[in-house]
XYZ file of C-alpha atoms in Angstrom:
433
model
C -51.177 0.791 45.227
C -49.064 0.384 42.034
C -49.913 -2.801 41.189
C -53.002 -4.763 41.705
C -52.441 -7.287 44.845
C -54.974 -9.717 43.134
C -52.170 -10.916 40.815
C -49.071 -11.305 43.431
C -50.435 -15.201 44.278
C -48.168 -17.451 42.100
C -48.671 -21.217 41.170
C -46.219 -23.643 39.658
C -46.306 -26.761 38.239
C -45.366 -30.108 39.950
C -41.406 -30.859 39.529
C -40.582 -33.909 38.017
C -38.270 -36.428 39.479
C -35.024 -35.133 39.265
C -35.786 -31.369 39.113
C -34.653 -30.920 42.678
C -31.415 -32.726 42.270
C -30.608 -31.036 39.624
C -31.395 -27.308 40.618
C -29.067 -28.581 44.218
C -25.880 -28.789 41.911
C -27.186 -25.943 40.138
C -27.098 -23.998 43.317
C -23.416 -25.908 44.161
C -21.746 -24.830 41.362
C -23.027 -21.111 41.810
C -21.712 -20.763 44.797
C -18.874 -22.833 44.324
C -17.393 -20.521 41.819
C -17.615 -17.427 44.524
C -16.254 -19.758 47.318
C -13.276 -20.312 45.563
C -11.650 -16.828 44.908
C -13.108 -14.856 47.080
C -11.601 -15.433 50.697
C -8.272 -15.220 49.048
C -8.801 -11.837 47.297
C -7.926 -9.529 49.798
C -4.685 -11.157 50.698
C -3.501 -11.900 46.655
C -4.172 -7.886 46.323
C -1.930 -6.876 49.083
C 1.428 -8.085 50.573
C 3.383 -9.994 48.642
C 1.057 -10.181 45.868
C 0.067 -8.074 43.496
C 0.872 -4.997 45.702
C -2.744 -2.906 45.218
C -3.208 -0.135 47.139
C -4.997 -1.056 50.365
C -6.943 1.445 52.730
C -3.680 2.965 53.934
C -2.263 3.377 50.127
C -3.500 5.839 47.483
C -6.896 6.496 49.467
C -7.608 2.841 49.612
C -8.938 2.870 46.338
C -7.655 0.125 44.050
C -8.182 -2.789 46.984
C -12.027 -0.910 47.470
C -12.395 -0.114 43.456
C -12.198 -4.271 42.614
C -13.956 -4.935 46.263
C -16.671 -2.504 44.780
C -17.246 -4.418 41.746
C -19.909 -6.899 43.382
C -22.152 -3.734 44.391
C -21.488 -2.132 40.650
C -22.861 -5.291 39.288
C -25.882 -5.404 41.336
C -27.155 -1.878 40.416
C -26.366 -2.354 36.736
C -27.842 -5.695 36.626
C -31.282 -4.728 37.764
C -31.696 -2.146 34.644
C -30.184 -4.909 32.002
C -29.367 -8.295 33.231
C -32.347 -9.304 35.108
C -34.481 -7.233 32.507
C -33.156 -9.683 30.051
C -33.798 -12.592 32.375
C -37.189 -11.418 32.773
C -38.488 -10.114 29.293
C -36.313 -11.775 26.543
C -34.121 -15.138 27.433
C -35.523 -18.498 29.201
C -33.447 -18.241 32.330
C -31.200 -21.756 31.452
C -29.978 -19.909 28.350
C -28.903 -17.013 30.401
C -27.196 -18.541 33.091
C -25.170 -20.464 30.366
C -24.346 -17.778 28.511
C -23.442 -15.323 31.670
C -20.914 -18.281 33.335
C -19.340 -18.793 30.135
C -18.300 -15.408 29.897
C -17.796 -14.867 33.712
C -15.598 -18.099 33.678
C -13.368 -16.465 30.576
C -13.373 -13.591 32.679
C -11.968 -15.599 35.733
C -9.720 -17.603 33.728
C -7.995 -13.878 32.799
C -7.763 -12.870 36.428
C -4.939 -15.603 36.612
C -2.732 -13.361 34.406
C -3.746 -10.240 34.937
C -0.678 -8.585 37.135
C -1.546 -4.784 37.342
C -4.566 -2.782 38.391
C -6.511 -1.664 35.405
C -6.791 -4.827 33.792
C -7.411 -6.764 36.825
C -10.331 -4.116 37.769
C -11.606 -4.419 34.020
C -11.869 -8.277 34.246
C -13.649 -8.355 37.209
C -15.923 -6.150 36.350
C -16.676 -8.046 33.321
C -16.968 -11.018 35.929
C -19.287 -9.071 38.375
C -21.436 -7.835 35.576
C -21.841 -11.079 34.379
C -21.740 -13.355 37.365
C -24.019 -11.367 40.223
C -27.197 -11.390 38.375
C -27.189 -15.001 37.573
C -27.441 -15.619 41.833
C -31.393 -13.901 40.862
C -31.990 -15.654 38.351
C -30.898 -18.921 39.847
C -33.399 -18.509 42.385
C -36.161 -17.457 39.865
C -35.558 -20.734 38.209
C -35.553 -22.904 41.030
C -38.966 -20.999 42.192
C -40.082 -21.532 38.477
C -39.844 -25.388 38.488
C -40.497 -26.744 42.407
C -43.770 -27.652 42.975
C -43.816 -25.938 46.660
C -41.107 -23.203 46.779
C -41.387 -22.684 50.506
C -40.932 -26.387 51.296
C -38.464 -27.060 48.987
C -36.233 -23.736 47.759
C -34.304 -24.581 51.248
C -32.693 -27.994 50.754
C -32.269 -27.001 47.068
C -30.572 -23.320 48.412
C -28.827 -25.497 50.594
C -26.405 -27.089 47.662
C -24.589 -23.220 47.617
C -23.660 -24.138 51.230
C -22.156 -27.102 50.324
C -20.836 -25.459 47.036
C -18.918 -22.627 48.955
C -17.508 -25.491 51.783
C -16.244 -27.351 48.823
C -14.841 -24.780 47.337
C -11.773 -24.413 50.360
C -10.505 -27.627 49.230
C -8.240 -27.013 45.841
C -7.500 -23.954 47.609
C -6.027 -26.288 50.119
C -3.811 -27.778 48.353
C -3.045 -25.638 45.931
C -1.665 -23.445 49.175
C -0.189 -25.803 51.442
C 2.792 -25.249 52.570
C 3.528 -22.030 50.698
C 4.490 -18.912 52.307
C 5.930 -15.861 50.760
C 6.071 -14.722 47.750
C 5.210 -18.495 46.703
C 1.910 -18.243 48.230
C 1.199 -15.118 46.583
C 1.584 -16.858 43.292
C -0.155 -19.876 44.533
C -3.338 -17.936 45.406
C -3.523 -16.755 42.022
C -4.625 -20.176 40.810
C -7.821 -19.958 42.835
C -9.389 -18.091 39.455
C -8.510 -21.133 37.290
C -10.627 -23.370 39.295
C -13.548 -20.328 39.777
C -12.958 -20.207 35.861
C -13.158 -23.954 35.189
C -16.506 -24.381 37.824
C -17.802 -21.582 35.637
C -17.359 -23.161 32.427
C -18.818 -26.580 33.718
C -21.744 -24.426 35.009
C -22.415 -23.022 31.860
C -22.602 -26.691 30.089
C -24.722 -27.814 33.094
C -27.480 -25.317 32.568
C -28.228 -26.231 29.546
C -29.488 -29.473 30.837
C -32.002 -27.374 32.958
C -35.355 -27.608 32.321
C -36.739 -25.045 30.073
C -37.752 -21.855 31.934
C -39.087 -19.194 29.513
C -39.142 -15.585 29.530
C -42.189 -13.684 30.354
C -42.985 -10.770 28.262
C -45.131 -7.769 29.489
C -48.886 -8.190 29.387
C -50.938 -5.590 26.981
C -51.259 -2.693 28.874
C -48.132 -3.387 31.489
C -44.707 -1.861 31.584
C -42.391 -3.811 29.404
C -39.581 -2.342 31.695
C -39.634 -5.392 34.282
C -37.189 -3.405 36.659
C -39.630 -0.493 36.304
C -42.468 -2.718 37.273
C -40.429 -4.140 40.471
C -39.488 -0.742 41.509
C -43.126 0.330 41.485
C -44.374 -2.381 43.787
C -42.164 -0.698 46.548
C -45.171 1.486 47.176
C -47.529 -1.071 48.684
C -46.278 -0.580 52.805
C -45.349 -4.225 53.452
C -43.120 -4.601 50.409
C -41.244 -0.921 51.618
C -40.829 -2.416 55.267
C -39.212 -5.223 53.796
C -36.703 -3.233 51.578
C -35.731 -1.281 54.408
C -35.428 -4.080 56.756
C -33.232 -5.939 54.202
C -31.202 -2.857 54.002
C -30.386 -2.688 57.869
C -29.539 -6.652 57.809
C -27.631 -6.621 54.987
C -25.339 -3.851 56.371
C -25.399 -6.032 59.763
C -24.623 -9.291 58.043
C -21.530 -8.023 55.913
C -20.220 -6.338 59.053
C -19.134 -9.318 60.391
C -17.484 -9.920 57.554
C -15.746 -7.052 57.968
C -15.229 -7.540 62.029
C -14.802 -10.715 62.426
C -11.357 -12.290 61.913
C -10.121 -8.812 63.561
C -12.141 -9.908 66.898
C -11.271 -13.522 66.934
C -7.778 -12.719 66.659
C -7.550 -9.773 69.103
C -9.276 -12.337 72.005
C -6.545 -14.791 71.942
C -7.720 -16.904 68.771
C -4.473 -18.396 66.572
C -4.689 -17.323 62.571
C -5.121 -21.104 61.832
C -7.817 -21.660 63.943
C -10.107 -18.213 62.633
C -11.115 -20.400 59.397
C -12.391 -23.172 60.718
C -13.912 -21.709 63.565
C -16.233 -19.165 61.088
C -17.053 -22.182 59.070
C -18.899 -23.386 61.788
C -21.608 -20.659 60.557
C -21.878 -22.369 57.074
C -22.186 -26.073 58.350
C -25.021 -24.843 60.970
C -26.662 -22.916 57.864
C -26.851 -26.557 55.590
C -28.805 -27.860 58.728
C -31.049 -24.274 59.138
C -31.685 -24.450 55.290
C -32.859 -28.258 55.489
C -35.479 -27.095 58.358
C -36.068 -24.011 56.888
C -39.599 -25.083 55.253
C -40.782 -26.559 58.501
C -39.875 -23.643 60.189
C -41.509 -21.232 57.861
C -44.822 -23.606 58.108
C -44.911 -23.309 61.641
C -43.783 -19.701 62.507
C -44.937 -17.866 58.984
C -42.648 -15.096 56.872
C -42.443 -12.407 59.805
C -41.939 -14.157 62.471
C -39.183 -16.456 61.021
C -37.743 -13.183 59.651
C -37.440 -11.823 63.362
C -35.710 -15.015 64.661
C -32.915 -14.277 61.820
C -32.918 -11.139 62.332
C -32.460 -11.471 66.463
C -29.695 -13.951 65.668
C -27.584 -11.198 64.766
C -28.791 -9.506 67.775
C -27.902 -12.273 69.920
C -24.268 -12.889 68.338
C -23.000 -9.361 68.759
C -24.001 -9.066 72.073
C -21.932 -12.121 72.848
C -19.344 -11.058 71.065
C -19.436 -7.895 73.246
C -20.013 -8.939 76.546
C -18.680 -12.394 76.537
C -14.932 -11.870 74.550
C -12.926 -13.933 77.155
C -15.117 -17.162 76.833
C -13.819 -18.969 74.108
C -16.072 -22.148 73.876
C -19.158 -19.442 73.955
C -17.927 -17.671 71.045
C -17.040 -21.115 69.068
C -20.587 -22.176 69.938
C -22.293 -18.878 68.748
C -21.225 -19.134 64.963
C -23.892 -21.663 64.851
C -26.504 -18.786 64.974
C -25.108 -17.942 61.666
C -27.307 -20.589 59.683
C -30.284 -18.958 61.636
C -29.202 -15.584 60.566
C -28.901 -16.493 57.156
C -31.491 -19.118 56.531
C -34.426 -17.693 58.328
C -33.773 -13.812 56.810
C -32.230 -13.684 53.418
C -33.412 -17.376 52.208
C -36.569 -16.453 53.170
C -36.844 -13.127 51.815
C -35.625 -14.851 48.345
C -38.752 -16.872 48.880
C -41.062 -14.269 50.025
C -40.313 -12.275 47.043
C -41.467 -15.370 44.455
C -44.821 -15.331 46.399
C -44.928 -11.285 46.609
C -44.122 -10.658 43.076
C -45.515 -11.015 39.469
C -44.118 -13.818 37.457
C -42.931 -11.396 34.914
C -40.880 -9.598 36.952
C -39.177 -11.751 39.732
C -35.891 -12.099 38.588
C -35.544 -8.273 38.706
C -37.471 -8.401 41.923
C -34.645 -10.999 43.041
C -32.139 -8.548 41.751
C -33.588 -5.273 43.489
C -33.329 -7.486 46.909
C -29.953 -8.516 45.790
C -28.650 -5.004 45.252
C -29.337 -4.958 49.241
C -27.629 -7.817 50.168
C -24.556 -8.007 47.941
C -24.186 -4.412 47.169
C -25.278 -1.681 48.913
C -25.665 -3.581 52.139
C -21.774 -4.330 51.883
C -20.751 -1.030 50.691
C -22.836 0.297 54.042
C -21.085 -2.188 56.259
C -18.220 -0.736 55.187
C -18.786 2.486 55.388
C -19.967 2.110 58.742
C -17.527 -0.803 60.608
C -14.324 0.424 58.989
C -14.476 4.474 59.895
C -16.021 2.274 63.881
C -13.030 0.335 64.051
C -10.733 3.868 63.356
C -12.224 5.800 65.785
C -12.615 3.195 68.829
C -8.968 1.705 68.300
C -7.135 1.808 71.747
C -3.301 0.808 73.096
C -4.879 -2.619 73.864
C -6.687 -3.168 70.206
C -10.581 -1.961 69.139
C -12.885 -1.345 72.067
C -15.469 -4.193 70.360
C -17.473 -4.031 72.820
C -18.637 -0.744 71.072
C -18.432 -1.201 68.107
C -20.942 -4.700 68.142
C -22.929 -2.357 70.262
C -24.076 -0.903 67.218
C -25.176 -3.720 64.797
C -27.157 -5.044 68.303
C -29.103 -1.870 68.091
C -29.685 -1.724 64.470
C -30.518 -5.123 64.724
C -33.336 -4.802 67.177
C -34.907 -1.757 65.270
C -34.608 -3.607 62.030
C -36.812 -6.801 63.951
C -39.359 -4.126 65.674
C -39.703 -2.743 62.369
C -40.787 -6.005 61.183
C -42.897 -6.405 64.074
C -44.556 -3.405 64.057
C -45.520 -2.672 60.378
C -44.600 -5.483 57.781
C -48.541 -6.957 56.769
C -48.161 -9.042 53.583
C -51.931 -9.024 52.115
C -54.010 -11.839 52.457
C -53.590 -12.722 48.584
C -50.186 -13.926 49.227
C -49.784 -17.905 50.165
C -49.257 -18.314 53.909
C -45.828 -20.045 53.963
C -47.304 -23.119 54.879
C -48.275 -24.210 51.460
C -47.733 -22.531 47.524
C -50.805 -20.082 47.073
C -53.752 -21.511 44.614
C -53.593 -20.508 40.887
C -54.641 -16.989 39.934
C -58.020 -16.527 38.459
């Protein structure tokens, strides 16, 4: 093995009153900042806004070059960012310093109005913003006195954060069409810019959460370190596994509003009707640490991971029955809640102290980058190839995440055996020795 097991069981100290309250609006404002620009993006770069080459134009590569800029972040940040996080800053510092920058960054995406400098800026946001979602989580670990009871109510503030964050948008759209609305939409990066700078004030009022440098003897490269864990089996299956639902989660992203609208569902009615997904996740993520207690890491895993399963194959086989397909977004929570939240957890028991930021950033290079980059690579060419006279054959097409879906949970099933040095995720593990 590359690293000795002995040390993966973590401890923390009890939270004191407050902690958790604050880390929830920590968590709001994260994920309030994302909320706010990003369901607009798409339609700001095309149409009657700022005219970037979409997948029919130029190759499809200005739209996909800023859509990219998530994933470029996530690879980067796991050789610098989260090495910082990790080795050199206390993570409140950071996170200050990374959303005052990202919020500048956002605040010049309102005037940027051609393709190079818009791509720079958001780069600059992407680099700055994505690795702060890892260490978020590595601080909330850091200072809850039972991560597996608590990170879900706490996690559960982003929810809230990204439902909030449809609100100036709004009214900062209504009743706007045209070239007005194109206009409009641009203002969604002065509120992103403005939750950004209020961010970056808030954190400093976090409590202090060190760095921790290497150990005599140990690789002062913390990425290097996380890397080499990916040799003990159970930690591999997981990577993998978090690959395959990654690329199945942002696929219906990428499928969705396409299928709801080609089976009779009005464009006004799409929105609210994939929200349903993020109010049923607030309620998944408030039961999450009773489920966990009760069904342990690989079993909960499966259940999100067969809630995918189970929603394409509706989706599929069930495309005329409208109050079915309303009703299934609620499996979204499940999906969500019982996979990726509780990977994010799994990976503060699995992992060193020293290293779980960039252990939290090598999982989110999965999720938010090459995961998406996959789903795209794989739904978009799908959705070509099966396009008929009537629309996309989706019955095909969700064919395919079922499948991946139930190799990714037999997968699980089949080989992913955490040690018996890490905590059951029932209760925090005892401190190391």
């Amino acid at each position: 093995m590359a690293t000795d097991l002995a040390e993966l069981p973590y401890s923390h100290s009890p939270s004191q009153p407050g902690i958790r309250t604050k880390l929830t609006v920590m968590m709001l404002l994260e994920f309030f900042i994302w909320g706010a620009w990003l369901p607009p993006l798409f339609h700001l770069m095309g149409g009657e806004g700022l005219k970037f080459g979409g997948w029919e134009q130029f190759g499809g590569w200005e739209q996909f070059g800023i859509g990219s800029c998530f994933a470029i972040a996530s690879v980067i940040g796991i050789f610098f960012s989260n090495q910082f996080a990790d080795r050199n800053f206390s993570a409140e510092k950071f996170l200050a310093f990374s959303h005052l920058v990202g919020g500048a960054a956002l605040i010049g995406l309102f005037f940027a109005k051609s393709f190079w400098p818009f791509f720079a800026l958001m780069l600059v946001h992407s680099l700055f913003y994505v690795p702060t979602i890892s260490v978020a989580n590595s601080l909330a670990f850091a200072n809850l006195d039972n991560p597996t009871k608590d990170f879900g109510p706490v996690r559960m503030g982003g929810t809230i954060g990204w439902i909030l964050a449809a609100w100036p948008l709004y009214f900062i759209l209504k009743g706007k069409t045209g070239a007005d609305l194109a206009s409009a939409e641009a203002y969604v990066f002065i509120v992103a810019g403005i939750a950004s700078f209020v961010l970056a004030a808030f954190c400093m009022t976090l409590p202090h959460t060190p760095p921790k440098p290497a150990a005599t003897g140990e690789d002062t490269l913390a990425w290097k370190k996380a890397f080499s864990l990916l040799a003990n089996p159970f930690l591999l299956v997981l990577f993998i596994v978090t690959f395959i639902d990654a690329t199945i989660h942002n696929g219906y992203f990428v499928t969705a509003f396409g299928f709801l609208a080609q089976v009779g569902f009005s464009a006004e009615q799409i929105m609210p009707i994939m929200s349903i997904g993020q109010v049923a996740e607030i309620l998944t993520m408030a039961v999450l640490g009773t489920v966990l207690a009760k069904l342990g890491w690989r079993t909960t895993m499966i259940v999100g991971i067969l809630g995918h399963a189970a929603r394409y194959a509706i989706f599929a086989f069930f495309p005329t029955n409208g109050p079915l397909i309303v009703a299934v977004q609620v499996l979204h929570g499940v999906c969500y809640a019982f996979f990726f939240a509780t990977v994010y957890i799994f990976i503060d028991a699995a992992f060193p102290k020293d290293v779980r930021a960039s252990a939290q950033g090598l999982f989110n290079l999965l999720i938010l980058g090459i995961g998406d980059l996959a789903a795209k690579g794989l739904f978009v060419p799908l959705m070509d190839k099966w396009k008929t006279e009537a629309g996309i054959d989706y019955q095909k097409l969700f064919l395919v995440p079922v499948g991946l879906a139930v190799v990714a949970a037999v997968l699980l099933a089949v080989a992913f055996h955490p040690p018996k040095e890490i905590a059951s995720a029932g209760e925090p593990a005892p401190a190391p020795h």
